[in-house]
Tab-separated table of C-alpha atoms in Angstrom:
chain	number	residue	atom	x	y	z
A	1	SER	CA	14.587	1.337	-6.377
A	2	LEU	CA	14.774	1.168	-2.653
A	3	ALA	CA	16.280	4.505	-2.371
A	4	SER	CA	13.474	6.179	-4.652
A	5	THR	CA	10.742	4.433	-2.485
A	6	LEU	CA	12.339	5.636	0.690
A	7	VAL	CA	12.496	9.092	-0.662
A	8	ALA	CA	8.784	8.947	-1.656
A	9	ILE	CA	7.667	7.712	1.732
A	10	LEU	CA	9.689	10.469	3.547
A	11	HIS	CA	8.144	13.150	1.106
A	12	THR	CA	4.628	11.766	1.646
A	13	ARG	CA	5.114	12.042	5.519
A	14	ALA	CA	6.810	15.449	5.239
A	15	GLU	CA	3.810	16.762	3.265
A	16	LEU	CA	1.481	15.258	5.579
A	17	LEU	CA	3.083	16.829	8.707
A	18	SER	CA	3.385	20.208	7.032
A	19	THR	CA	-0.383	20.223	6.120
A	20	GLU	CA	-1.336	19.291	9.598
A	21	LEU	CA	0.826	21.855	11.112
A	22	GLU	CA	-0.541	24.565	8.812
A	23	GLU	CA	-4.054	23.708	9.717
A	24	GLU	CA	-3.190	23.614	13.384
A	25	ARG	CA	-1.819	27.145	12.980
A	26	VAL	CA	-4.878	28.432	11.109
A	27	ARG	CA	-7.153	27.048	13.908
A	28	LEU	CA	-5.287	28.418	16.758
A	29	THR	CA	-5.114	31.810	15.102
A	30	SER	CA	-9.028	31.786	14.511
A	31	LEU	CA	-9.491	30.643	18.131
A	32	LEU	CA	-7.214	33.322	19.776
A	33	MET	CA	-8.836	36.037	17.681
A	34	TRP	CA	-12.279	35.174	18.674
A	35	GLY	CA	-11.184	34.728	22.174
A	36	PHE	CA	-9.634	38.270	22.218
A	37	ILE	CA	-12.953	39.767	20.731
A	38	ALA	CA	-14.938	37.946	23.484
A	39	LEU	CA	-12.593	39.365	26.247
A	40	PHE	CA	-12.515	42.776	24.729
A	41	SER	CA	-16.307	43.043	24.425
A	42	ALA	CA	-17.152	41.698	27.842
A	43	GLY	CA	-14.587	44.133	29.291
A	44	LEU	CA	-16.536	46.976	27.568
A	45	GLY	CA	-19.860	45.469	28.674
A	46	VAL	CA	-18.859	45.426	32.121
A	47	ILE	CA	-17.570	48.994	31.995
A	48	PHE	CA	-20.863	50.175	30.476
A	49	VAL	CA	-22.967	48.023	32.999
A	50	THR	CA	-21.327	50.002	35.566
A	51	LEU	CA	-21.854	53.224	33.922
A	52	LEU	CA	-25.421	52.241	33.417
A	53	PHE	CA	-25.871	51.575	37.235
A	54	MET	CA	-24.317	55.023	37.961
A	55	LEU	CA	-26.222	56.855	35.403
A	56	ALA	CA	-29.536	55.120	36.525
A	57	LEU	CA	-29.516	57.507	39.505
A	58	TRP	CA	-29.525	60.416	37.206
A	59	ASP	CA	-32.047	60.746	34.482
A	60	ASP	CA	-33.743	58.319	31.895
A	61	HIS	CA	-31.984	59.842	28.748
A	62	ARG	CA	-28.506	59.038	29.933
A	63	MET	CA	-29.448	55.453	31.087
A	64	LEU	CA	-30.542	54.627	27.594
A	65	ALA	CA	-27.603	56.183	25.882
A	66	VAL	CA	-25.246	53.920	28.071
A	67	GLY	CA	-27.617	50.745	28.204
A	68	ILE	CA	-27.915	50.255	24.544
A	69	PRO	CA	-24.024	50.143	23.853
A	70	ALA	CA	-23.791	48.008	26.843
A	71	ALA	CA	-26.297	45.444	25.658
A	72	LEU	CA	-24.650	45.439	22.175
A	73	PHE	CA	-21.179	44.660	23.470
A	74	LEU	CA	-22.361	41.899	25.769
A	75	ALA	CA	-24.261	40.358	22.948
A	76	VAL	CA	-21.135	40.405	20.920
A	77	ALA	CA	-19.307	38.753	23.828
A	78	ALA	CA	-21.685	36.071	24.077
A	79	VAL	CA	-21.676	35.282	20.355
A	80	SER	CA	-17.822	35.253	20.352
A	81	ALA	CA	-17.435	33.133	23.414
A	82	GLY	CA	-19.884	30.696	21.904
A	83	VAL	CA	-17.761	30.523	18.674
A	84	SER	CA	-14.624	29.862	20.691
A	85	ILE	CA	-16.131	27.198	22.802
A	86	GLY	CA	-17.654	25.569	19.630
A	87	LYS	CA	-14.097	25.638	17.981
A	88	ALA	CA	-12.560	24.309	21.009
A	89	LYS	CA	-14.924	21.332	21.113
A	90	ALA	CA	-14.801	20.613	17.422
A	91	LYS	CA	-10.959	20.422	17.487
A	92	PRO	CA	-9.749	17.413	15.703
A	93	LYS	CA	-7.561	15.056	17.409
A	94	LEU	CA	-3.877	16.154	17.005
A	95	PHE	CA	-2.132	14.363	14.110
A	96	ALA	CA	-5.549	12.693	13.416
A	97	ALA	CA	-4.421	12.531	9.612
A	98	SER	CA	-1.151	11.037	10.511
A	99	LEU	CA	-3.045	8.136	12.379
A	100	ALA	CA	-5.192	7.926	9.241
A	101	GLU	CA	-2.040	7.466	7.198
A	102	LEU	CA	-0.912	4.969	9.719
A	103	ALA	CA	-4.142	3.064	9.302
A	104	LYS	CA	-3.286	2.475	5.576
A	105	GLN	CA	0.249	1.076	6.406
A	106	PHE	CA	-0.403	-0.719	9.723
A	107	SER	CA	-2.815	-3.137	11.188
A	108	PRO	CA	-5.816	-1.773	13.322
A	109	GLN	CA	-4.122	-3.202	16.256
A	110	VAL	CA	-1.030	-1.126	15.871
A	111	VAL	CA	-2.994	2.093	15.048
A	112	HIS	CA	-5.355	1.550	18.003
A	113	ALA	CA	-2.404	0.948	20.295
A	114	ILE	CA	-0.724	4.311	19.120
A	115	ARG	CA	-3.976	6.220	19.369
A	116	THR	CA	-4.642	4.964	22.952
A	117	GLY	CA	-1.041	5.671	23.982
A	118	GLU	CA	-0.249	2.095	24.642
A	119	MET	CA	2.536	2.202	22.060
A	120	GLN	CA	4.771	4.944	20.910
A	121	ILE	CA	6.594	5.124	17.644
A	122	SER	CA	9.607	5.762	19.666
A	123	ASP	CA	9.257	2.571	21.864
A	124	SER	CA	12.220	0.364	22.085
A	125	VAL	CA	12.097	-2.884	20.186
A	126	LYS	CA	11.041	-5.899	22.426
A	127	HIS	CA	11.656	-9.692	22.180
A	128	SER	CA	8.309	-11.752	21.869
A	129	GLU	CA	7.091	-15.102	20.645
A	130	ILE	CA	5.304	-14.684	17.345
A	131	CYS	CA	4.003	-16.626	14.368
A	132	VAL	CA	5.383	-15.411	11.088
A	133	SER	CA	3.789	-16.333	7.627
A	134	PHE	CA	4.916	-15.559	4.095
A	135	MET	CA	2.318	-15.790	1.398
A	136	ASP	CA	3.615	-15.678	-2.020
A	137	VAL	CA	2.090	-15.774	-5.561
A	138	CYS	CA	3.306	-18.633	-7.716
A	139	GLU	CA	4.705	-17.985	-11.329
A	140	SER	CA	4.099	-14.218	-10.898
A	141	THR	CA	7.203	-13.107	-13.089
A	142	TYR	CA	6.175	-15.334	-15.912
A	143	VAL	CA	2.470	-14.093	-15.749
A	144	MET	CA	3.331	-10.628	-15.701
A	145	GLN	CA	5.316	-10.989	-18.943
A	146	ALA	CA	2.422	-13.012	-20.447
A	147	VAL	CA	-0.614	-10.774	-19.498
A	148	GLY	CA	0.948	-7.450	-19.076
A	149	VAL	CA	1.359	-5.137	-16.055
A	150	GLU	CA	-2.141	-3.812	-15.757
A	151	ALA	CA	-3.844	-7.319	-15.680
A	152	TYR	CA	-1.176	-8.580	-13.224
A	153	GLN	CA	-1.730	-5.589	-10.992
A	154	ASN	CA	-5.512	-6.056	-11.105
A	155	ALA	CA	-5.174	-9.672	-9.986
A	156	LEU	CA	-2.796	-8.682	-7.109
A	157	ASN	CA	-5.194	-5.955	-6.067
A	158	LEU	CA	-8.005	-8.502	-5.912
A	159	TYR	CA	-5.853	-10.949	-3.910
A	160	ILE	CA	-4.787	-8.277	-1.526
A	161	ALA	CA	-8.360	-7.078	-0.980
A	162	ILE	CA	-9.186	-10.760	-0.139
A	163	ALA	CA	-6.389	-11.423	2.119
A	164	VAL	CA	-5.974	-8.288	4.241
A	165	PRO	CA	-9.333	-8.256	5.949
A	166	ILE	CA	-8.993	-12.001	6.684
A	167	LEU	CA	-5.660	-11.326	8.370
A	168	PHE	CA	-7.262	-8.326	10.481
A	169	LYS	CA	-10.198	-10.694	11.405
A	170	TYR	CA	-7.880	-13.035	13.007
A	171	ASP	CA	-5.892	-10.155	14.847
A	172	ILE	CA	-2.864	-10.796	12.617
A	173	THR	CA	-0.648	-7.874	12.092
A	174	PHE	CA	0.107	-6.958	8.257
A	175	ASP	CA	3.847	-6.183	8.143
A	176	LYS	CA	4.713	-5.598	4.518
A	177	MET	CA	4.460	-6.397	0.860
A	178	ILE	CA	7.862	-7.962	-0.284
A	179	GLY	CA	7.318	-7.957	-4.160
A	180	ASP	CA	4.016	-9.797	-4.503
A	181	ALA	CA	4.376	-11.616	-1.220
A	182	ILE	CA	2.654	-10.584	2.028
A	183	MET	CA	4.599	-10.880	5.378
A	184	CYS	CA	2.344	-10.961	8.382
A	185	PHE	CA	2.736	-12.063	12.121
A	186	SER	CA	0.501	-12.894	15.087
A	187	ASN	CA	0.823	-12.300	18.799
A	188	GLU	CA	2.109	-8.711	18.609
A	189	PRO	CA	0.775	-6.111	19.411
A	190	ALA	CA	-2.542	-8.094	20.018
A	191	LYS	CA	-1.758	-10.864	22.378
A	192	ARG	CA	-3.646	-14.113	21.813
A	193	ASN	CA	-3.011	-17.665	23.540
A	194	ASP	CA	-4.103	-19.256	20.180
A	195	TYR	CA	-1.864	-17.002	17.844
A	196	ILE	CA	-0.384	-20.068	16.137
A	197	ALA	CA	-3.884	-21.460	15.351
A	198	ARG	CA	-5.164	-18.058	14.268
A	199	MET	CA	-2.184	-17.848	11.709
A	200	GLY	CA	-2.944	-21.337	10.298
A	201	ALA	CA	-6.812	-20.615	10.211
A	202	ALA	CA	-6.050	-17.263	8.302
A	203	CYS	CA	-3.543	-18.825	5.807
A	204	LEU	CA	-6.305	-21.707	5.252
A	205	GLU	CA	-9.029	-19.177	4.723
A	206	ILE	CA	-7.059	-16.938	2.437
A	207	ARG	CA	-6.104	-19.982	0.239
A	208	ASP	CA	-9.582	-21.379	0.021
A	209	THR	CA	-11.284	-17.834	-0.550
A	210	VAL	CA	-8.746	-17.154	-3.560
A	211	GLU	CA	-9.483	-20.579	-4.965
A	212	ALA	CA	-13.249	-20.175	-4.557
A	213	ARG	CA	-13.009	-16.856	-6.478
A	214	GLY	CA	-10.862	-18.561	-9.205
A	215	ASP	CA	-12.946	-17.398	-12.159
A	216	GLU	CA	-12.426	-13.692	-11.074
A	217	MET	CA	-8.640	-14.330	-10.745
A	218	VAL	CA	-8.366	-16.091	-14.030
A	219	ARG	CA	-9.929	-13.104	-15.851
A	220	PHE	CA	-6.894	-11.138	-15.061
A	221	TRP	CA	-4.088	-13.823	-14.433
A	222	GLY	CA	-4.989	-15.882	-17.591
A	223	ARG	CA	-4.552	-19.223	-15.567
A	224	PRO	CA	-5.310	-20.618	-12.234
A	225	PHE	CA	-3.984	-18.258	-9.417
A	226	HIS	CA	-2.082	-20.251	-6.776
A	227	LEU	CA	-0.531	-19.217	-3.499
A	228	LYS	CA	2.134	-20.911	-1.509
A	229	MET	CA	2.712	-20.124	2.170
A	230	GLY	CA	5.236	-20.754	4.877
A	231	LEU	CA	4.769	-20.180	8.494
A	232	ALA	CA	7.037	-20.614	11.622
A	233	ASN	CA	6.975	-19.926	15.183
A	234	GLY	CA	9.634	-18.610	17.489
A	235	PRO	CA	11.254	-15.500	19.204
A	236	ALA	CA	11.597	-12.392	17.350
A	237	ARG	CA	12.463	-8.653	17.750
A	238	VAL	CA	9.161	-6.695	17.288
A	239	GLY	CA	8.564	-3.081	17.227
A	240	PHE	CA	9.108	0.285	15.298
A	241	GLN	CA	12.584	-0.302	13.697
A	242	GLY	CA	14.767	1.713	11.370
A	243	GLN	CA	16.583	5.044	11.493
A	244	ILE	CA	15.354	7.074	8.422
A	245	VAL	CA	11.933	5.345	8.134
A	246	ARG	CA	10.494	3.665	11.094
A	247	SER	CA	8.258	0.701	10.379
A	248	TYR	CA	6.533	-1.545	12.826
A	249	THR	CA	8.130	-5.027	11.876
A	250	ALA	CA	9.465	-8.187	13.101
A	251	THR	CA	12.938	-9.489	12.780
A	252	GLY	CA	14.843	-12.613	13.663
A	253	MET	CA	15.670	-16.178	12.472
A	254	VAL	CA	11.757	-17.136	12.755
A	255	VAL	CA	11.256	-14.477	9.870
A	256	ASN	CA	13.974	-15.912	7.767
A	257	LYS	CA	12.715	-19.526	8.478
A	258	ALA	CA	9.081	-18.610	7.478
A	259	ASN	CA	10.446	-17.205	4.135
A	260	ARG	CA	12.427	-20.429	3.404
A	261	LEU	CA	9.605	-22.617	4.296
A	262	CYS	CA	7.516	-20.590	1.833
A	263	ASP	CA	10.286	-21.223	-0.787
A	264	VAL	CA	9.927	-24.954	-0.561
A	265	ALA	CA	6.062	-24.972	-0.566
A	266	GLY	CA	4.247	-25.962	-3.878
A	267	PRO	CA	1.352	-24.306	-5.396
A	268	GLY	CA	-1.600	-24.334	-2.840
A	269	GLN	CA	0.530	-25.626	-0.189
A	270	ILE	CA	0.847	-24.180	3.390
A	271	VAL	CA	3.985	-25.558	5.071
A	272	PHE	CA	5.435	-25.354	8.407
A	273	ASP	CA	7.995	-26.913	10.742
A	274	SER	CA	7.979	-28.805	14.093
A	275	SER	CA	7.675	-25.415	15.823
A	276	SER	CA	3.936	-25.327	15.168
A	277	ILE	CA	2.920	-28.828	15.107
A	278	GLU	CA	1.920	-29.105	18.607
A	279	ALA	CA	-0.415	-26.061	18.392
A	280	PHE	CA	-2.064	-27.318	15.177
A	281	SER	CA	-2.453	-30.787	16.513
A	282	ALA	CA	-4.101	-29.707	19.747
A	283	ARG	CA	-6.695	-27.686	17.732
A	284	GLY	CA	-7.535	-30.587	15.484
A	285	PHE	CA	-6.064	-29.060	12.265
A	286	GLN	CA	-5.571	-31.601	9.332
A	287	THR	CA	-1.789	-31.816	8.681
A	288	ARG	CA	0.551	-34.409	7.111
A	289	SER	CA	4.224	-35.018	7.185
A	290	ILE	CA	6.104	-33.975	4.078
A	291	GLY	CA	9.522	-35.124	5.284
A	292	ALA	CA	12.930	-33.553	5.653
A	293	LYS	CA	13.684	-30.577	3.601
A	294	SER	CA	16.903	-28.386	3.282
A	295	LEU	CA	16.071	-24.803	4.052
A	296	LYS	CA	18.581	-22.423	2.351
A	297	GLY	CA	20.981	-20.885	4.859
A	298	ILE	CA	19.259	-22.591	7.678
A	299	GLY	CA	19.647	-26.354	7.244
A	300	GLU	CA	17.447	-29.620	7.111
A	301	HIS	CA	14.096	-29.455	8.994
A	302	ASN	CA	11.080	-31.862	9.038
A	303	ILE	CA	8.357	-30.139	7.106
A	304	TYR	CA	4.546	-30.543	7.496
A	305	GLU	CA	1.696	-29.341	5.331
A	306	LEU	CA	-1.455	-27.581	6.904
A	307	GLU	CA	-4.314	-29.136	4.787
A	308	ALA	CA	-7.531	-28.128	6.359
A	309	PHE	CA	-9.506	-27.090	9.438
A	310	GLY	CA	-10.212	-29.603	11.839
A	311	ALA	CA	-12.996	-30.587	14.158
A	312	ALA	CA	-12.115	-27.947	16.852
A	313	SER	CA	-13.826	-24.770	17.324
A	314	ASN	CA	-11.521	-23.074	14.732
A	315	GLU	CA	-13.374	-24.926	12.043
A	316	ARG	CA	-16.138	-22.443	12.401
A	317	TRP	CA	-13.901	-19.391	12.264
A	318	SER	CA	-13.946	-19.379	8.417
A	319	GLU	CA	-17.717	-19.354	8.421
A	320	VAL	CA	-17.729	-15.804	9.875
A	321	SER	CA	-17.077	-13.266	7.222
A	322	ALA	CA	-14.644	-10.340	7.762
A	323	GLN	CA	-16.637	-7.270	8.282
A	324	ALA	CA	-16.032	-3.499	9.094
A	325	CYS	CA	-17.070	-1.850	12.425
A	326	ARG	CA	-20.238	-0.048	11.850
A	327	VAL	CA	-19.158	2.652	14.285
A	328	CYS	CA	-15.482	3.518	13.164
A	329	GLY	CA	-14.845	1.417	10.066
A	330	THR	CA	-12.035	-0.776	11.581
A	331	ILE	CA	-12.004	-4.431	10.440
A	332	LEU	CA	-13.670	-6.523	13.297
A	333	HIS	CA	-11.595	-9.300	14.705
A	334	LEU	CA	-12.739	-12.731	15.700
A	335	GLU	CA	-13.202	-13.788	19.415
A	336	GLU	CA	-15.092	-16.536	21.466
A	337	ASN	CA	-17.141	-15.187	24.187
A	338	PRO	CA	-17.260	-17.201	27.570
A	339	ALA	CA	-20.178	-19.290	26.234
A	340	GLY	CA	-18.045	-20.392	23.270
A	341	ILE	CA	-20.003	-18.207	20.819
A	342	LEU	CA	-18.175	-16.703	18.002
A	343	ILE	CA	-18.441	-12.938	17.877
A	344	LEU	CA	-16.776	-10.157	15.966
A	345	LYS	CA	-15.361	-7.362	17.922
A	346	CYS	CA	-13.877	-4.010	17.160
A	347	GLY	CA	-10.494	-3.467	18.794
A	348	ASN	CA	-10.765	0.277	18.374
A	349	CYS	CA	-14.199	1.212	19.956
A	350	ASP	CA	-15.229	-2.274	21.391
A	351	PHE	CA	-18.239	-2.542	19.182
A	352	VAL	CA	-19.577	-6.108	18.949
A	353	LEU	CA	-21.556	-7.592	15.950
A	354	SER	CA	-24.207	-9.613	17.417
């Protein structure tokens, strides 16, 4: 149930925070202990060096008696200071484990913005133009009853493993799973002038990649695995929302419209309304008019189908496979350099795959 899921999420976050605070306490205790030893030993060393200087005026035996302890304490001070400095330099970034946990839940763009301070979880929600897509699995309830939960879950895992890296490649934010449907949106927090075209390209590439790996999907699904998708462009409220559990998400009519467009799509179809037709036409995507459809709770809209890549540069986007950064492991996103050459760049450490 929703309540049990929320409780589980809160429990996981509480355990994570508790573990980090305990690790930080142990680290600070060790740091303070070694720092105290260093200061104490250095103080004694200074005292004995002073005595050594004074006794050097007397006789040799007294000088050695004082010099040996002085050298010993100074050596201890040097070692202790070295340990303290080493521990300070090796200090992990505060709440690094929390950021790692966020990386499992949010897109690399969101995690990077939090890490660099560009975004705070407490930031207010802002209004922004985004493109939202819902990607749903056809006949999932029937298939789960036919093949069993384990095979059904294996198929979904493969689908998600295909879809999510492609979304990240196009700088699209993964919002959430709703049942077996993926909700995602573009243009926040990573701003892109071609955010509608990127969403269309991602939908096409996900659909075509899943179809190309049909034999693998059929092994679990027991029949051809089909997706249906709906996408819409418009204003939304985007940011960390929620009181008990804060989630980076988008809300607004554009989200509802994308969901309803997904509902009217058939197997293998990617449908959209007139809000996106201009952007797709400008980039040369192959589209066709389906006609007027009634969207539940919204009304009648002219619907179009996104069929294939066009002759513009986005046709080459799918030829570049999604890859992880060799430096930090973040999925690289697709860009065109000033010369129009496609590159894969890391939004976290700026690594460029040549």
